[in-house]
Every structure is written in structure tokens, then in C-alpha cells.
Tab-separated table of C-alpha atoms in Angstrom:
chain	number	residue	atom	x	y	z
A	1	UNK	CA	136.284	58.765	-85.484
A	2	UNK	CA	136.538	57.467	-82.589
A	3	UNK	CA	139.544	56.223	-81.277
A	4	UNK	CA	140.754	54.181	-78.289
A	5	UNK	CA	144.458	53.701	-77.061
A	6	UNK	CA	145.337	51.186	-74.036
A	7	UNK	CA	148.167	51.642	-72.316
A	8	UNK	CA	150.827	49.608	-71.859
A	9	UNK	CA	150.459	47.071	-74.676
A	10	UNK	CA	152.094	44.392	-72.500
A	11	UNK	CA	152.374	43.592	-68.787
A	12	UNK	CA	154.685	41.392	-66.775
A	13	UNK	CA	153.592	41.487	-63.158
A	14	UNK	CA	155.018	39.256	-59.747
A	15	UNK	CA	151.753	37.508	-58.700
A	16	UNK	CA	150.212	39.280	-55.593
A	17	UNK	CA	150.546	42.799	-57.042
A	18	UNK	CA	147.749	45.438	-57.112
A	19	UNK	CA	147.894	46.747	-61.177
A	20	UNK	CA	146.698	48.820	-63.345
A	21	UNK	CA	145.312	48.875	-66.330
A	22	UNK	CA	144.905	52.244	-69.152
A	23	UNK	CA	142.188	53.310	-71.041
A	24	UNK	CA	141.815	56.327	-73.524
A	25	UNK	CA	138.945	57.970	-75.756
A	26	UNK	CA	139.248	60.584	-77.873
A	27	UNK	CA	135.416	61.275	-78.190
A	28	UNK	CA	133.627	61.854	-74.580
A	29	UNK	CA	130.041	61.410	-75.860
A	30	UNK	CA	130.271	57.876	-74.654
A	31	UNK	CA	127.205	55.676	-74.373
A	32	UNK	CA	128.826	53.392	-72.033
A	33	UNK	CA	132.195	51.521	-71.789
A	34	UNK	CA	133.072	47.571	-71.362
A	35	UNK	CA	136.116	45.871	-70.068
A	36	UNK	CA	136.517	42.216	-71.262
A	37	UNK	CA	138.900	39.603	-70.562
A	38	UNK	CA	140.241	37.369	-73.659
A	39	UNK	CA	142.127	34.017	-73.275
A	40	UNK	CA	144.328	32.389	-75.804
A	41	UNK	CA	142.275	31.034	-78.406
A	42	UNK	CA	139.408	32.281	-77.234
A	43	UNK	CA	136.161	34.955	-77.487
A	44	UNK	CA	135.485	38.038	-75.242
A	45	UNK	CA	134.068	37.872	-71.721
A	46	UNK	CA	132.410	41.303	-70.335
A	47	UNK	CA	133.926	42.207	-67.213
A	48	UNK	CA	132.645	45.428	-66.379
A	49	UNK	CA	130.274	47.961	-67.983
A	50	UNK	CA	130.396	51.677	-67.091
A	51	UNK	CA	127.158	53.633	-68.321
A	52	UNK	CA	128.363	56.867	-69.124
A	53	UNK	CA	126.555	58.446	-66.114
A	54	UNK	CA	128.493	56.408	-63.217
A	55	UNK	CA	131.990	56.688	-62.253
A	56	UNK	CA	132.950	53.460	-61.178
A	57	UNK	CA	131.895	49.763	-60.918
A	58	UNK	CA	133.492	46.684	-59.338
A	59	UNK	CA	133.345	43.022	-59.702
A	60	UNK	CA	135.396	41.081	-56.854
A	61	UNK	CA	138.842	42.162	-56.932
A	62	UNK	CA	138.144	44.293	-59.915
A	63	UNK	CA	136.668	47.904	-60.409
A	64	UNK	CA	136.731	50.058	-63.185
A	65	UNK	CA	136.921	54.079	-63.017
A	66	UNK	CA	135.724	56.125	-65.919
A	67	UNK	CA	136.118	60.130	-66.277
A	68	UNK	CA	134.291	60.839	-69.379
A	69	UNK	CA	135.426	64.393	-69.854
A	70	UNK	CA	138.756	63.184	-69.771
A	71	UNK	CA	138.786	60.323	-71.848
A	72	UNK	CA	139.925	58.180	-69.538
A	73	UNK	CA	139.586	54.770	-67.821
A	74	UNK	CA	141.053	52.384	-65.816
A	75	UNK	CA	140.606	49.302	-64.917
A	76	UNK	CA	142.891	47.919	-61.127
A	77	UNK	CA	143.200	44.368	-60.164
A	78	UNK	CA	144.031	43.812	-56.993
A	79	UNK	CA	145.762	41.288	-55.302
A	80	UNK	CA	146.791	39.094	-58.921
A	81	UNK	CA	147.002	35.790	-59.957
A	82	UNK	CA	147.841	33.710	-62.189
A	83	UNK	CA	144.878	32.906	-63.641
A	84	UNK	CA	144.642	36.364	-64.796
A	85	UNK	CA	146.682	36.290	-67.389
A	86	UNK	CA	144.767	37.539	-70.010
A	87	UNK	CA	144.284	40.339	-72.771
A	88	UNK	CA	142.225	42.559	-71.828
A	89	UNK	CA	140.659	44.893	-73.947
A	90	UNK	CA	139.190	48.644	-73.308
A	91	UNK	CA	135.984	49.112	-75.754
A	92	UNK	CA	133.436	52.355	-75.853
A	93	UNK	CA	130.063	52.620	-77.551
A	94	UNK	CA	128.907	55.916	-78.658
A	95	UNK	CA	126.295	55.991	-82.165
A	96	UNK	CA	127.795	52.896	-82.995
A	97	UNK	CA	127.849	49.559	-81.888
A	98	UNK	CA	131.732	48.952	-79.723
A	99	UNK	CA	135.116	50.770	-80.938
A	100	UNK	CA	137.818	48.543	-79.386
A	101	UNK	CA	141.399	49.512	-77.953
A	102	UNK	CA	144.445	47.032	-79.137
A	103	UNK	CA	144.311	45.717	-75.440
A	104	UNK	CA	147.326	44.909	-72.884
A	105	UNK	CA	148.472	41.602	-72.310
A	106	UNK	CA	148.457	40.559	-69.029
A	107	UNK	CA	151.423	37.858	-67.310
A	108	UNK	CA	150.566	36.914	-63.818
A	109	UNK	CA	154.285	35.154	-62.911
A	110	UNK	CA	153.938	32.722	-60.008
B	1	UNK	CA	119.289	30.006	-72.436
B	2	UNK	CA	122.947	29.629	-75.385
B	3	UNK	CA	122.804	33.143	-75.434
B	4	UNK	CA	124.803	33.767	-79.003
B	5	UNK	CA	126.137	30.980	-81.196
B	6	UNK	CA	128.310	30.988	-84.136
B	7	UNK	CA	128.481	28.413	-86.538
B	8	UNK	CA	130.989	26.785	-87.550
B	9	UNK	CA	134.252	27.143	-85.382
B	10	UNK	CA	136.725	27.057	-88.706
B	11	UNK	CA	136.762	26.698	-91.771
B	12	UNK	CA	139.386	27.392	-94.784
B	13	UNK	CA	138.332	28.440	-97.927
B	14	UNK	CA	140.433	29.135	-101.643
B	15	UNK	CA	140.325	32.326	-102.903
B	16	UNK	CA	137.288	33.169	-105.114
B	17	UNK	CA	135.224	31.341	-102.742
B	18	UNK	CA	131.601	32.069	-101.264
B	19	UNK	CA	130.597	31.463	-97.670
B	20	UNK	CA	127.739	32.646	-94.878
B	21	UNK	CA	129.091	33.050	-90.954
B	22	UNK	CA	126.070	31.955	-89.011
B	23	UNK	CA	124.757	33.873	-86.103
B	24	UNK	CA	122.311	33.432	-83.881
B	25	UNK	CA	120.870	34.489	-80.395
B	26	UNK	CA	117.617	33.600	-78.299
B	27	UNK	CA	117.885	36.297	-76.062
B	28	UNK	CA	115.876	38.891	-77.994
B	29	UNK	CA	118.162	41.385	-78.161
B	30	UNK	CA	117.431	44.196	-81.156
B	31	UNK	CA	121.155	44.727	-81.718
B	32	UNK	CA	123.347	42.223	-83.353
B	33	UNK	CA	127.009	42.967	-84.566
B	34	UNK	CA	130.038	41.741	-86.630
B	35	UNK	CA	133.533	42.315	-85.923
B	36	UNK	CA	136.655	40.495	-87.339
B	37	UNK	CA	140.025	40.293	-85.011
B	38	UNK	CA	143.548	40.796	-86.838
B	39	UNK	CA	146.789	40.648	-84.654
B	40	UNK	CA	147.762	44.210	-84.617
B	41	UNK	CA	144.450	45.476	-85.742
B	42	UNK	CA	142.114	44.640	-82.498
B	43	UNK	CA	138.322	44.152	-83.385
B	44	UNK	CA	136.821	46.075	-86.337
B	45	UNK	CA	133.492	46.402	-86.583
B	46	UNK	CA	132.010	45.006	-89.949
B	47	UNK	CA	128.560	45.695	-90.076
B	48	UNK	CA	125.805	46.304	-87.205
B	49	UNK	CA	121.821	45.823	-87.061
B	50	UNK	CA	119.560	47.528	-84.729
B	51	UNK	CA	116.539	45.479	-85.848
B	52	UNK	CA	114.933	43.256	-88.343
B	53	UNK	CA	115.257	44.952	-91.587
B	54	UNK	CA	117.630	47.208	-91.050
B	55	UNK	CA	121.373	47.135	-90.910
B	56	UNK	CA	124.683	49.368	-91.497
B	57	UNK	CA	128.082	49.714	-92.419
B	58	UNK	CA	131.252	49.602	-89.465
B	59	UNK	CA	134.439	50.482	-90.466
B	60	UNK	CA	135.683	47.336	-92.966
B	61	UNK	CA	132.221	46.954	-94.486
B	62	UNK	CA	133.755	45.904	-97.970
B	63	UNK	CA	133.358	42.295	-99.513
B	64	UNK	CA	130.686	41.514	-96.909
B	65	UNK	CA	127.014	41.274	-96.833
B	66	UNK	CA	124.623	41.246	-94.160
B	67	UNK	CA	120.765	40.689	-93.990
B	68	UNK	CA	118.483	40.685	-91.135
B	69	UNK	CA	115.567	39.134	-91.243
B	70	UNK	CA	114.691	37.713	-88.194
B	71	UNK	CA	115.441	38.874	-84.382
B	72	UNK	CA	117.110	35.772	-83.174
B	73	UNK	CA	119.565	35.661	-86.813
B	74	UNK	CA	122.405	37.953	-88.366
B	75	UNK	CA	124.115	35.576	-91.180
B	76	UNK	CA	127.741	37.586	-92.720
B	77	UNK	CA	128.015	36.819	-96.184
B	78	UNK	CA	131.634	36.664	-97.853
B	79	UNK	CA	131.053	37.254	-101.677
B	80	UNK	CA	133.842	36.548	-103.210
B	81	UNK	CA	136.691	34.894	-100.474
B	82	UNK	CA	140.192	37.031	-100.243
B	83	UNK	CA	143.383	35.993	-98.406
B	84	UNK	CA	142.762	39.499	-96.424
B	85	UNK	CA	139.844	37.841	-95.005
B	86	UNK	CA	141.503	35.712	-93.060
B	87	UNK	CA	140.880	36.255	-89.487
B	88	UNK	CA	138.881	35.770	-86.326
B	89	UNK	CA	134.858	36.803	-86.586
B	90	UNK	CA	132.671	37.952	-83.856
B	91	UNK	CA	129.203	37.941	-83.388
B	92	UNK	CA	127.523	39.709	-80.365
B	93	UNK	CA	123.547	41.081	-79.566
B	94	UNK	CA	122.984	43.947	-77.148
B	95	UNK	CA	119.498	45.580	-75.883
B	96	UNK	CA	118.985	49.003	-75.432
B	97	UNK	CA	115.978	47.874	-73.084
B	98	UNK	CA	118.893	46.092	-70.715
B	99	UNK	CA	121.226	49.053	-68.890
B	100	UNK	CA	124.118	49.867	-70.388
B	101	UNK	CA	122.968	48.292	-73.767
B	102	UNK	CA	125.549	45.566	-72.579
B	103	UNK	CA	126.580	42.936	-75.556
B	104	UNK	CA	127.278	39.995	-75.652
B	105	UNK	CA	129.590	38.041	-77.739
B	106	UNK	CA	130.051	34.310	-79.563
B	107	UNK	CA	132.733	32.211	-79.181
B	108	UNK	CA	133.923	33.278	-82.687
B	109	UNK	CA	134.628	31.879	-86.604
B	110	UNK	CA	138.684	31.301	-87.303
B	111	UNK	CA	138.388	32.106	-91.228
B	112	UNK	CA	141.372	30.731	-93.057
B	113	UNK	CA	141.927	32.075	-96.738
B	114	UNK	CA	144.047	30.235	-98.816
């Protein structure tokens, strides 16, 4: 059974810092990996999708990497801003739809 | 293009009542899924469908029923609501024809069972 773990569970950083969120998964037979953002009481916004054949994807200040063989992904956020404060969720798909990690709650302090 | 829509946004039920959560998408996506999100548990898959007339169980299917008679709609039925079904429910859709089969989520339904 696929399991997804996100470390740390919570993170607080000062504005302007670069930071890395970690995601690991137990079964490397994945089809893709998605990173989502969720604001309190809101739905999920897709940030980046990495297909199993890809190593990384970039969107603005966000960069996500994927190492299938080691079962790891990282989300790098450059020059963090207070508006980046949210919960970040990692999810992988394989034979079934997405299996989610429990998320990392990020606070960026001005 | 409305994307994935869910109704209602909020619902309060009494134990034993039944109801249907509605989900619709206008992107002609083949795949649709239902998840529930609980504090400390993350999002868990309830049921999913890979096309009209085809459904399958996810991780937590008990107490829920689904059917998929059209490509656009994927309703989730609570047969006899229990307090343990208090949760936020999200519907998602995707297409394997699109690169990466990216999933798109609806805004969610917040359900409370008393």
C-alpha cells in the first residue's frame, strides 16, 4: 500500500528565506506526483505536477524535484513571502487516484 | 468553463439521515474521484470512476455509495449518516489524455453529522 510522508509537519520562517519542503513515498511505481497548496477552510490549488519520467518542474518561485528511485520529492520555495503561508500537500498517483501526505503547514513571518 | 463544481457548500445532518453530495465537471474528464479530509488524517480516497458506468472503491468506502451515469456527474450518497462522517468532502476530475493526468479539485462540501 502506498504511503506518503511529509516532513516537517509545520515550518515557520522569516520573510525572504528560501525553504525546502520534503515528501517521501514508499512505492516507486508512480504515474505522477502533484504538489498542492491549501489555504485555511479552502480547496486545493494545484501548484506543480511532475510526471514519472521527469526530474523537476518549475513555476515562478517554485521548483519541485522528483527522485523516483529513492521515493522522494522536494518543493523549493525561493524568497518566501507572507502570502506563501498555507498548507502544502504532496500526492502521488499510481494504479489508483491520488494518495496524499498529511501536509506541511508553512508560516512566513513578515 | 466552470471546472469542478460541488453542491452544497455546507450541510448539517442528523444521525441516520441520508443525502447526496453533488459533483459535476465540464471538462469532459474521464476520471472522477471523491476524497474526505479530516484533521490529522489528510485526504483519503472514498470512491473513484474511470468512466461512465464504472466505479471502484478507495481507501474508506464504507457508508458511501456512488454511481456514474454520465461523464459530467459523480454524486456521492450517504446512506445513513453517522457522526464519523463529519468531514470536508472534495471531488476531483482528470483525464489520462492530458499530460500527467493532472487532477483538478472542486471547492469542497463541509458536512456535519449531529
